[in-house]
CSV table of C-alpha atoms in Angstrom, one decimal:
chain,number,residue,atom,x,y,z
A,7,MET,CA,110.4,115.2,121.1
A,8,GLY,CA,110.5,112.9,124.1
A,9,ILE,CA,109.3,109.6,122.5
A,10,ASP,CA,111.1,107.8,119.7
A,11,VAL,CA,108.5,105.0,119.0
A,12,VAL,CA,104.9,104.6,120.0
A,13,ILE,CA,103.7,101.0,119.8
A,14,ALA,CA,99.9,100.4,119.5
A,15,GLY,CA,99.0,97.1,121.2
A,16,ALA,CA,100.4,95.2,124.2
A,17,GLY,CA,100.0,91.7,122.8
A,18,PRO,CA,103.0,89.4,122.2
A,19,THR,CA,104.0,91.3,119.0
A,20,GLY,CA,103.9,94.8,120.6
A,21,LEU,CA,105.6,93.7,123.8
A,22,THR,CA,108.4,91.8,122.0
A,23,LEU,CA,109.0,94.9,119.9
A,24,ALA,CA,109.0,97.1,123.0
A,25,HIS,CA,111.7,94.9,124.5
A,26,GLU,CA,113.8,94.9,121.4
A,27,LEU,CA,113.6,98.7,121.1
A,28,ALA,CA,114.2,99.3,124.8
A,29,LEU,CA,117.2,96.9,124.7
A,30,ALA,CA,118.7,99.1,122.0
A,31,GLY,CA,118.1,102.3,124.1
A,32,VAL,CA,115.1,103.6,122.1
A,33,ARG,CA,112.6,105.6,124.1
A,34,THR,CA,109.4,103.5,123.7
A,35,VAL,CA,105.8,103.9,124.8
A,36,VAL,CA,103.3,101.1,124.4
A,37,VAL,CA,99.6,102.2,124.4
A,38,GLU,CA,96.9,99.6,124.9
A,39,PRO,CA,93.1,100.1,125.1
A,40,LEU,CA,92.6,97.2,127.6
A,41,THR,CA,93.1,98.1,131.3
A,42,GLU,CA,94.6,94.7,132.1
A,43,ARG,CA,95.7,91.5,130.4
A,44,VAL,CA,93.1,89.1,129.4
A,45,GLU,CA,93.7,85.7,131.0
A,46,GLN,CA,93.5,83.4,128.0
A,47,THR,CA,95.4,80.7,126.1
A,48,LYS,CA,94.6,82.0,122.6
A,49,GLY,CA,97.8,81.4,120.5
A,50,GLY,CA,99.2,79.1,123.2
A,51,THR,CA,102.1,77.6,121.2
A,52,ILE,CA,105.7,78.7,120.9
A,53,GLN,CA,107.3,77.1,117.9
A,54,PRO,CA,111.0,76.1,118.0
A,55,ARG,CA,112.3,79.1,116.0
A,56,THR,CA,110.5,81.5,118.2
A,57,ALA,CA,111.9,79.7,121.2
A,58,GLU,CA,115.4,80.2,119.8
A,59,LEU,CA,114.8,84.0,119.4
A,60,LEU,CA,113.4,84.3,122.9
A,61,GLU,CA,116.4,82.4,124.2
A,62,GLN,CA,118.7,84.8,122.4
A,63,ARG,CA,117.2,87.6,124.6
A,64,GLY,CA,117.2,85.6,127.9
A,65,LEU,CA,113.4,85.4,127.9
A,66,LEU,CA,112.7,81.7,127.3
A,67,ASP,CA,113.4,80.3,130.8
A,68,ALA,CA,110.7,82.4,132.4
A,69,MET,CA,108.2,81.2,129.7
A,70,GLN,CA,109.2,77.5,130.3
A,71,ASP,CA,108.6,78.0,134.0
A,72,ARG,CA,105.0,79.2,133.2
A,73,ALA,CA,104.3,76.5,130.5
A,74,HIS,CA,101.7,73.8,131.1
A,75,GLU,CA,102.4,70.1,130.8
A,76,ARG,CA,102.6,68.8,127.2
A,77,GLU,CA,103.5,65.4,125.8
A,78,PRO,CA,107.0,65.5,124.1
A,79,VAL,CA,105.7,65.3,120.6
A,80,GLY,CA,106.3,67.5,117.5
A,81,GLY,CA,103.9,69.8,115.6
A,82,HIS,CA,101.3,69.0,113.1
A,83,PHE,CA,100.2,69.8,109.5
A,84,ALA,CA,96.4,70.1,109.0
A,85,THR,CA,95.7,68.1,112.1
A,86,LEU,CA,96.9,64.9,110.3
A,87,PRO,CA,97.9,62.1,112.7
A,88,VAL,CA,101.6,62.0,111.9
A,89,PRO,CA,103.7,64.3,114.1
A,90,LEU,CA,106.2,66.6,112.5
A,91,ASP,CA,109.8,65.6,113.6
A,92,TYR,CA,111.4,68.9,114.5
A,93,SER,CA,114.5,67.1,115.8
A,94,SER,CA,115.4,66.4,112.1
A,95,TRP,CA,116.6,70.1,112.2
A,96,PRO,CA,119.5,71.2,114.4
A,97,THR,CA,117.8,72.8,117.4
A,98,ARG,CA,117.7,72.7,121.2
A,99,HIS,CA,113.9,73.0,121.1
A,100,PRO,CA,112.5,70.0,119.2
A,101,PHE,CA,109.0,70.3,120.6
A,102,PRO,CA,106.5,73.2,120.7
A,103,LEU,CA,106.1,74.9,124.1
A,104,SER,CA,102.5,75.2,125.3
A,105,ILE,CA,101.8,78.3,127.4
A,106,ARG,CA,98.8,80.6,127.8
A,107,GLN,CA,99.2,83.8,125.8
A,108,ASP,CA,98.7,86.1,128.8
A,109,LEU,CA,101.7,84.4,130.5
A,110,VAL,CA,103.8,85.1,127.4
A,111,GLU,CA,102.6,88.7,127.7
A,112,GLU,CA,103.5,88.8,131.4
A,113,VAL,CA,107.1,87.8,130.7
A,114,LEU,CA,107.5,90.2,127.8
A,115,GLU,CA,105.9,93.1,129.7
A,116,GLN,CA,108.1,92.6,132.7
A,117,ALA,CA,111.2,92.4,130.5
A,118,ALA,CA,110.3,95.5,128.4
A,119,LEU,CA,109.5,97.6,131.5
A,120,ALA,CA,112.8,96.5,133.1
A,121,ARG,CA,114.6,97.8,130.0
A,122,GLY,CA,112.9,101.2,130.3
A,123,ALA,CA,109.9,100.9,128.0
A,124,GLU,CA,106.7,102.5,129.2
A,125,LEU,CA,103.2,100.8,129.1
A,126,ARG,CA,100.1,102.9,129.2
A,127,ARG,CA,96.9,100.8,129.6
A,128,GLY,CA,93.4,102.1,129.0
A,129,GLN,CA,94.7,104.2,126.2
A,130,PRO,CA,92.9,103.7,122.9
A,131,VAL,CA,94.2,105.2,119.7
A,132,THR,CA,91.6,107.6,118.2
A,133,ASP,CA,93.6,109.4,115.5
A,134,VAL,CA,96.9,109.3,113.7
A,135,THR,CA,98.7,112.0,111.6
A,136,GLN,CA,102.2,112.2,110.3
A,137,ASP,CA,104.5,114.5,108.4
A,138,ALA,CA,108.1,114.2,107.1
A,139,GLY,CA,109.7,114.2,110.5
A,140,SER,CA,107.2,112.8,113.0
A,141,VAL,CA,103.9,111.0,113.7
A,142,THR,CA,101.2,112.2,116.2
A,143,VAL,CA,99.2,109.5,117.9
A,144,THR,CA,96.0,110.8,119.5
A,145,ILE,CA,95.1,108.8,122.6
A,146,GLY,CA,91.5,109.7,123.5
A,147,ASP,CA,91.8,113.5,123.1
A,148,ASP,CA,95.5,113.8,123.9
A,149,PRO,CA,98.2,114.0,121.2
A,150,LEU,CA,101.3,111.9,121.7
A,151,PRO,CA,104.1,112.9,119.3
A,152,ALA,CA,106.8,110.5,118.3
A,153,ARG,CA,109.3,109.7,115.6
A,154,TYR,CA,107.6,106.5,114.6
A,155,LEU,CA,104.4,104.5,115.2
A,156,VAL,CA,104.2,100.7,115.0
A,157,ALA,CA,100.7,99.2,114.8
A,158,CYS,CA,100.7,95.9,116.6
A,159,ASP,CA,97.0,96.3,117.4
A,160,GLY,CA,95.5,93.1,116.1
A,161,ALA,CA,93.4,91.8,113.3
A,162,HIS,CA,90.9,94.6,113.6
A,163,SER,CA,93.7,97.2,113.8
A,164,PRO,CA,92.3,100.7,114.7
A,165,VAL,CA,95.4,102.2,113.2
A,166,ARG,CA,95.0,100.4,109.9
A,167,LYS,CA,91.3,101.6,109.8
A,168,LEU,CA,92.2,105.2,110.7
A,169,LEU,CA,94.6,105.3,107.8
A,170,GLY,CA,92.0,103.8,105.5
A,171,LEU,CA,94.3,101.0,104.3
A,172,PRO,CA,92.9,98.2,102.3
A,173,PHE,CA,93.3,94.7,103.8
A,174,PRO,CA,93.1,92.5,100.7
A,175,GLY,CA,92.5,88.8,100.9
A,176,ARG,CA,89.7,86.2,101.3
A,177,PRO,CA,86.8,86.6,103.8
A,178,GLY,CA,86.0,83.8,106.1
A,179,THR,CA,84.0,80.8,104.8
A,180,PHE,CA,82.9,79.5,108.2
A,181,GLN,CA,82.7,80.5,111.8
A,182,ALA,CA,83.8,78.8,115.0
A,183,VAL,CA,84.1,79.5,118.7
A,184,LEU,CA,87.2,79.7,120.9
A,185,ALA,CA,86.5,79.6,124.6
A,186,GLU,CA,88.5,79.4,127.7
A,187,ILE,CA,86.6,77.3,130.2
A,188,ARG,CA,86.8,75.4,133.5
A,189,LEU,CA,85.2,72.0,133.9
A,190,ALA,CA,83.3,70.9,136.9
A,191,SER,CA,83.6,67.2,135.8
A,192,ALA,CA,85.1,65.4,132.8
A,193,SER,CA,84.2,62.2,131.1
A,194,ALA,CA,86.8,59.7,129.9
A,195,LEU,CA,86.6,61.3,126.5
A,196,VAL,CA,88.2,64.5,127.8
A,197,PRO,CA,92.0,64.5,127.2
A,198,ARG,CA,94.1,64.7,130.4
A,199,ARG,CA,97.1,66.6,129.1
A,200,ALA,CA,98.1,68.4,125.9
A,201,GLY,CA,99.8,66.5,123.1
A,202,HIS,CA,99.6,66.1,119.4
A,203,ILE,CA,96.5,67.8,118.0
A,204,SER,CA,95.2,64.7,116.3
A,205,ALA,CA,94.7,63.2,119.8
A,206,LEU,CA,92.8,66.3,120.9
A,207,THR,CA,90.2,66.6,118.1
A,208,ARG,CA,86.8,64.9,118.0
A,209,HIS,CA,83.8,64.8,115.8
A,210,ALA,CA,80.4,63.9,117.4
A,211,GLY,CA,76.8,65.1,117.6
A,212,GLY,CA,77.2,67.3,114.5
A,213,TYR,CA,80.2,69.2,116.0
A,214,TRP,CA,83.9,69.2,115.5
A,215,SER,CA,86.1,70.2,118.5
A,216,MET,CA,89.5,70.6,120.0
A,217,LEU,CA,89.7,70.4,123.8
A,218,VAL,CA,93.2,71.2,125.1
A,219,PRO,CA,94.1,70.9,128.8
A,220,VAL,CA,96.0,74.0,129.9
A,221,GLY,CA,96.5,73.3,133.6
A,222,GLY,CA,94.2,72.1,136.4
A,223,ASP,CA,90.5,72.3,135.5
A,224,ARG,CA,91.1,74.8,132.8
A,225,TYR,CA,90.7,74.0,129.0
A,226,ARG,CA,90.9,75.8,125.7
A,227,PHE,CA,87.8,74.7,123.8
A,228,THR,CA,87.5,75.3,120.1
A,229,PHE,CA,84.4,74.0,118.3
A,230,GLY,CA,82.1,74.5,115.4
A,231,ARG,CA,79.3,72.7,113.6
A,232,GLU,CA,80.2,70.1,111.0
A,233,ASP,CA,77.7,71.6,108.6
A,234,GLN,CA,79.7,74.9,109.0
A,235,SER,CA,76.6,76.8,110.0
A,236,SER,CA,77.2,79.9,112.2
A,237,THR,CA,75.6,81.7,115.0
A,238,GLN,CA,75.6,85.5,115.4
A,239,GLY,CA,76.0,87.5,118.5
A,240,PRO,CA,78.0,86.9,121.8
A,241,VAL,CA,78.9,83.3,122.7
A,242,THR,CA,76.6,82.0,125.4
A,243,ASP,CA,77.2,79.5,128.2
A,244,ASP,CA,74.4,77.4,126.8
A,245,GLU,CA,76.0,77.3,123.4
A,246,ILE,CA,79.2,76.0,124.9
A,247,THR,CA,77.4,73.5,127.1
A,248,ASP,CA,75.5,72.1,124.1
A,249,ALA,CA,78.8,71.5,122.2
A,250,LEU,CA,80.5,69.9,125.3
A,251,THR,CA,77.6,67.5,125.9
A,252,ALA,CA,77.3,66.5,122.2
A,253,VAL,CA,81.0,65.8,121.9
A,254,TYR,CA,82.1,64.6,125.3
A,255,GLY,CA,78.9,63.3,126.9
A,256,PRO,CA,76.7,64.4,129.8
A,257,ASP,CA,79.4,63.5,132.3
A,258,THR,CA,81.4,66.5,131.1
A,259,GLU,CA,80.0,69.5,132.9
A,260,LEU,CA,80.9,73.2,132.5
A,261,ALA,CA,81.9,75.1,135.6
A,262,SER,CA,82.6,78.5,134.2
A,263,VAL,CA,83.5,80.4,131.0
A,264,LEU,CA,86.5,82.7,131.3
A,265,THR,CA,86.5,84.1,127.8
A,266,ALA,CA,84.7,83.3,124.6
A,267,SER,CA,84.8,84.7,121.1
A,268,ARG,CA,84.0,83.8,117.5
A,269,TRP,CA,86.6,83.4,114.7
A,270,SER,CA,86.7,82.6,111.1
A,271,ASP,CA,89.2,81.3,108.5
A,272,ALA,CA,89.7,84.7,106.8
A,273,THR,CA,93.0,85.2,105.1
A,274,ARG,CA,94.3,88.8,104.5
A,275,GLN,CA,97.6,90.7,104.2
A,276,LEU,CA,98.6,94.3,103.9
A,277,GLU,CA,100.4,95.0,100.6
A,278,ARG,CA,102.9,97.3,102.4
A,279,TYR,CA,104.0,97.1,106.0
A,280,ARG,CA,105.4,100.6,106.0
A,281,HIS,CA,103.5,103.8,105.3
A,282,GLY,CA,105.9,106.7,106.0
A,283,ARG,CA,106.6,106.7,109.7
A,284,ILE,CA,103.9,104.2,110.5
A,285,LEU,CA,104.7,100.4,110.3
A,286,PHE,CA,102.6,97.3,110.9
A,287,ALA,CA,103.4,94.0,112.5
A,288,GLY,CA,101.6,90.9,113.7
A,289,ASP,CA,97.9,90.4,113.1
A,290,ALA,CA,97.6,94.1,112.1
A,291,ALA,CA,99.6,93.2,109.0
A,292,HIS,CA,98.3,89.7,108.3
A,293,ILE,CA,95.6,87.2,109.4
A,294,HIS,CA,95.2,83.5,108.5
A,295,PRO,CA,93.3,80.4,109.6
A,296,PRO,CA,94.6,79.3,113.0
A,297,LEU,CA,96.1,76.0,111.8
A,298,GLY,CA,99.5,74.7,112.8
A,299,GLY,CA,100.2,77.1,115.7
A,300,GLN,CA,101.6,80.0,113.6
A,301,GLY,CA,100.0,83.3,114.6
A,302,LEU,CA,101.8,84.3,117.8
A,303,ASN,CA,105.1,83.1,116.3
A,304,LEU,CA,104.7,85.0,113.1
A,305,GLY,CA,104.1,88.2,115.1
A,306,VAL,CA,107.0,87.7,117.5
A,307,GLN,CA,109.3,87.0,114.5
A,308,ASP,CA,108.0,90.2,112.9
A,309,ALA,CA,109.0,92.2,116.0
A,310,VAL,CA,112.5,90.7,116.3
A,311,ASN,CA,113.2,91.4,112.6
A,312,LEU,CA,111.8,95.0,112.9
A,313,GLY,CA,113.2,96.0,116.3
A,314,TRP,CA,116.9,96.3,115.6
A,315,LYS,CA,116.3,97.9,112.2
A,316,LEU,CA,114.0,100.6,113.6
A,317,ALA,CA,116.4,101.2,116.5
A,318,ALA,CA,119.3,101.6,114.0
A,319,THR,CA,117.2,104.1,112.1
A,320,VAL,CA,116.3,106.1,115.3
A,321,HIS,CA,120.0,106.2,116.3
A,322,GLY,CA,121.0,107.4,112.9
A,323,TRP,CA,123.5,104.7,111.8
A,324,ALA,CA,121.1,102.6,109.7
A,325,PRO,CA,121.8,102.4,105.9
A,326,ASP,CA,119.2,104.3,103.9
A,327,ASP,CA,117.2,101.2,103.0
A,328,LEU,CA,117.6,99.1,106.1
A,329,LEU,CA,114.1,99.7,107.3
A,330,ASP,CA,112.7,98.7,103.9
A,331,THR,CA,114.3,95.2,104.4
A,332,TYR,CA,111.6,94.6,107.0
A,333,GLN,CA,109.0,94.6,104.2
A,334,GLU,CA,111.3,92.6,101.9
A,335,GLU,CA,111.9,89.8,104.5
A,336,ARG,CA,108.7,89.7,106.5
A,337,HIS,CA,106.0,90.2,103.9
A,338,PRO,CA,107.1,87.0,102.0
A,339,ALA,CA,107.3,85.1,105.4
A,340,ALA,CA,103.7,85.9,106.2
A,341,ALA,CA,102.6,85.2,102.6
A,342,ARG,CA,104.1,81.8,103.0
A,343,VAL,CA,102.1,81.2,106.2
A,344,LEU,CA,98.9,82.4,104.6
A,345,HIS,CA,99.6,80.0,101.7
A,346,HIS,CA,100.2,76.9,103.7
A,347,THR,CA,97.4,77.5,106.2
A,348,SER,CA,95.0,77.8,103.3
A,349,ALA,CA,96.2,74.4,102.1
A,350,GLN,CA,95.8,73.0,105.6
A,351,ARG,CA,92.2,74.4,105.7
A,352,VAL,CA,91.3,72.2,102.8
A,353,LEU,CA,92.8,69.1,104.5
A,354,ALA,CA,91.3,69.9,107.9
A,355,VAL,CA,87.8,70.8,106.8
A,356,PRO,CA,85.4,69.5,109.5
A,357,ASN,CA,83.1,67.5,107.2
A,358,PRO,CA,85.3,66.3,104.4
A,359,SER,CA,83.9,65.0,101.1
A,360,ASP,CA,85.1,61.6,99.9
A,361,ASP,CA,87.6,63.3,97.7
A,362,VAL,CA,89.1,65.3,100.6
A,363,ALA,CA,89.1,62.2,102.8
A,364,ALA,CA,91.1,60.4,100.1
A,365,LEU,CA,93.5,63.4,99.9
A,366,ARG,CA,94.0,63.3,103.6
A,367,ASP,CA,94.9,59.6,103.4
A,368,VAL,CA,97.5,60.2,100.7
A,369,PHE,CA,98.9,63.2,102.5
A,370,THR,CA,99.2,61.2,105.7
A,371,ASP,CA,101.2,58.6,103.9
A,372,LEU,CA,103.5,61.3,102.5
A,373,LEU,CA,104.1,62.6,106.0
A,374,ARG,CA,105.5,59.3,107.0
A,375,LEU,CA,108.3,59.8,104.4
A,376,PRO,CA,111.3,61.4,106.1
A,377,ASP,CA,112.0,63.9,103.4
A,378,THR,CA,108.4,65.2,103.3
A,379,ASN,CA,108.2,65.3,107.1
A,380,HIS,CA,111.5,67.2,107.3
A,381,TYR,CA,110.4,69.8,104.8
A,382,LEU,CA,107.1,70.4,106.5
A,383,ALA,CA,108.7,70.3,110.0
A,384,GLY,CA,111.1,73.1,108.9
A,385,MET,CA,108.3,75.2,107.5
A,386,MET,CA,105.9,74.8,110.5
A,387,SER,CA,108.6,75.2,113.1
A,388,GLY,CA,110.4,78.1,111.4
A,389,LEU,CA,113.7,76.2,111.6
A,390,ASP,CA,114.2,76.5,107.9
A,391,ALA,CA,114.5,80.3,108.1
A,392,ALA,CA,117.1,81.8,105.8
A,393,GLY,CA,120.3,82.6,107.5
A,394,ARG,CA,119.4,80.9,110.8
A,395,VAL,CA,122.5,79.9,112.8
A,396,PRO,CA,122.1,77.0,115.2
A,397,ASP,CA,122.6,77.7,118.9
A,398,ALA,CA,126.1,76.2,118.9
A,399,ASP,CA,128.3,75.4,121.9
A,400,LEU,CA,131.4,77.6,122.0
A,401,ARG,CA,134.6,78.0,123.9
A,402,THR,CA,135.9,81.5,124.4
A,403,GLY,CA,138.7,83.0,126.6
A,404,ASP,CA,136.1,83.3,129.4
A,405,GLY,CA,135.1,79.6,129.2
A,406,ARG,CA,132.2,77.7,127.7
A,407,THR,CA,129.2,79.5,126.3
A,408,ARG,CA,126.5,79.2,123.7
A,409,LEU,CA,125.8,81.4,120.7
A,410,SER,CA,122.5,82.5,122.1
A,411,ALA,CA,124.3,84.0,125.1
A,412,LEU,CA,126.4,86.1,122.9
A,413,LEU,CA,123.3,87.6,121.3
A,414,ARG,CA,121.7,88.8,124.5
A,415,SER,CA,122.9,92.4,124.0
A,416,GLY,CA,120.8,92.8,120.8
A,417,ARG,CA,124.0,94.0,118.9
A,418,GLY,CA,125.6,92.6,115.8
A,419,LEU,CA,128.1,89.8,116.3
A,420,LEU,CA,131.3,89.0,114.4
A,421,LEU,CA,132.0,85.4,115.5
A,422,ASP,CA,135.6,84.7,114.6
A,423,LEU,CA,136.3,80.9,114.8
A,424,THR,CA,139.9,80.9,113.5
A,425,GLY,CA,141.4,84.1,115.0
A,426,GLY,CA,142.0,85.6,111.5
A,427,HIS,CA,139.0,87.9,111.3
A,428,PRO,CA,139.4,91.2,113.3
A,429,LEU,CA,136.6,93.7,113.4
A,430,PRO,CA,137.6,96.8,111.3
A,431,PRO,CA,137.7,100.1,113.1
A,432,GLY,CA,134.4,102.1,113.1
A,433,TRP,CA,131.8,99.4,113.9
A,434,SER,CA,132.6,98.5,117.5
A,435,ASP,CA,129.7,100.7,118.8
A,436,ARG,CA,127.2,98.4,117.2
A,437,VAL,CA,129.0,95.1,116.5
A,438,ASP,CA,130.8,92.8,119.0
A,439,ARG,CA,133.6,90.6,117.9
A,440,VAL,CA,134.1,87.3,119.8
A,441,ARG,CA,136.9,84.8,119.2
A,442,ALA,CA,135.7,81.3,119.9
A,443,GLU,CA,136.3,77.7,119.3
A,444,PRO,CA,133.3,76.1,117.5
A,445,ASP,CA,131.5,72.9,117.9
A,446,HIS,CA,130.7,70.7,114.9
A,447,GLN,CA,127.6,72.7,113.8
A,448,LEU,CA,129.6,75.7,112.6
A,449,THR,CA,132.0,75.1,109.8
A,450,ALA,CA,132.7,78.6,108.4
A,451,PRO,CA,135.8,80.3,109.7
A,452,ALA,CA,133.8,83.4,110.7
A,453,LEU,CA,130.2,84.6,110.7
A,454,LEU,CA,128.7,88.1,110.8
A,455,ILE,CA,125.4,87.7,112.6
A,456,ARG,CA,122.6,90.3,112.7
A,457,PRO,CA,120.9,91.1,116.1
A,458,ASP,CA,117.9,88.9,115.0
A,459,GLY,CA,120.2,85.9,114.8
A,460,ARG,CA,120.6,85.7,111.0
A,461,CYS,CA,124.0,85.2,109.4
A,462,CYS,CA,124.6,88.0,106.9
A,463,TRP,CA,128.3,87.2,105.9
A,464,THR,CA,130.9,84.5,105.8
A,465,PRO,CA,134.4,84.9,104.3
A,466,ASP,CA,133.3,83.4,101.0
A,467,GLY,CA,130.7,86.1,100.6
A,468,GLY,CA,133.0,89.0,99.7
A,469,PRO,CA,134.7,91.8,101.8
A,470,LEU,CA,133.7,92.1,105.5
A,471,ASP,CA,133.6,95.9,105.2
A,472,ALA,CA,130.9,95.7,102.6
A,473,ALA,CA,128.7,93.4,104.7
A,474,LEU,CA,129.2,95.6,107.8
A,475,THR,CA,128.2,98.7,105.8
A,476,ARG,CA,125.2,96.9,104.2
A,477,TRP,CA,123.7,95.9,107.6
A,478,PHE,CA,125.3,98.2,110.1
A,479,GLY,CA,125.9,101.4,108.2
A,480,ALA,CA,129.0,103.4,107.5
A,481,PRO,CA,131.9,103.2,110.0
A,482,ALA,CA,131.9,105.9,112.6
A,483,ASP,CA,134.4,108.6,111.7
A,484,ASP,CA,135.3,109.4,115.3
A,485,GLN,CA,136.1,105.8,116.3
A,486,HIS,CA,139.8,104.9,116.8
A,487,GLY,CA,139.4,101.6,118.6
A,488,SER,CA,141.5,98.6,118.1
A,489,ALA,CA,141.1,96.4,115.1
A,490,SER,CA,139.8,93.6,117.2
A,491,GLY,CA,136.7,95.5,118.4
A,492,ASN,CA,135.1,94.1,121.5
A,493,ALA,CA,137.0,90.8,121.5
A,494,VAL,CA,136.3,88.2,124.1
């Protein structure tokens, strides 16, 4: 069998996973029904925790180079007018990064291909079968056998439908439009650059809208009717023009529509992310209202969590239940996002009742309290993730570096900050040991860090051998390396 993993879908989730797998030496093929990337902002926001994960793989700089201008302001909760202070958490990325989704995909695609992944465009999945040892993905009429399939094929996942899996949750209660447009002219009501969402939203003429500048004359235009009425069928230029004129005046003129689609506030989640040799990630596994800039980030974090575990399973050194920890860790993470976006939906309803308006006022006051703001900032940014280790400055025998640079390889890391924690024999093929002097952010004498950047052991957590076996499998019998492993 020539292919280890087939990934269905070349969006941010699928391409992140392809890079993770290729980095680990897994033979990976991505199949995508579209013949080329769609030029659209769509998600458009990289939250701080996602930025940290991308930096750990050396991918963030290229995305920052492609980002569009944004005011240096934190995130939001339910569009309320008090910015979330991400700097209250230790991070090098205290502001969201604004970037079109197709540019995120461009960076990820280039990186995955450079690592050896293969991308086949214009290849729709038409059937899926599996047995105890393999999965066969049918592309058109052609079978493509592999050891595993990961469905990263979006909210309407063909793979999920082919398997007949239920997608429980709540259907949408209203419908809105997301359009990528160019403006021929703009009134004074049109924002000139991206910033806090509360400054980008307007209510006028029976519409609610968010108009976000994404570079030059290009805007992401989200709108709906305040009475929450919906329109069926394709989005027309006239529909977009009517909304623009109602909210931003006749001096705001549409030049062209690049993409346009309808969306709803539906909330759904698969009960299980793994079905034999088929796994699900991103919107194929969960959908939620697009509030707080969570969707793209949730999918990328799924992929980083899954990638090293699936690679370890393919290579044969994974503990028996390692792949199951993907479900254990990522299902609750998505459930939490579904929960808080549902709460935000109540507060951000376009035409609030008097009671909801009062609730917004109370919640706005609460956001001005440092403890409340800190809690929600951690939740919305992802910086409160369990086991997260700050990107500390370090000094090694080779000079100054940062923790993120030591994680570029995608391997485990034993970070020895006192010189008293050698790597036992048998794990140096999958774990690096680095002796370093810490900065003030790291106080433990040593940390065992998983490839996804989460700490899974410190000396007060029991024997190191037990933690290594738990996350990196049994020691290799044929290894006779030094006790220091790959020390730097």
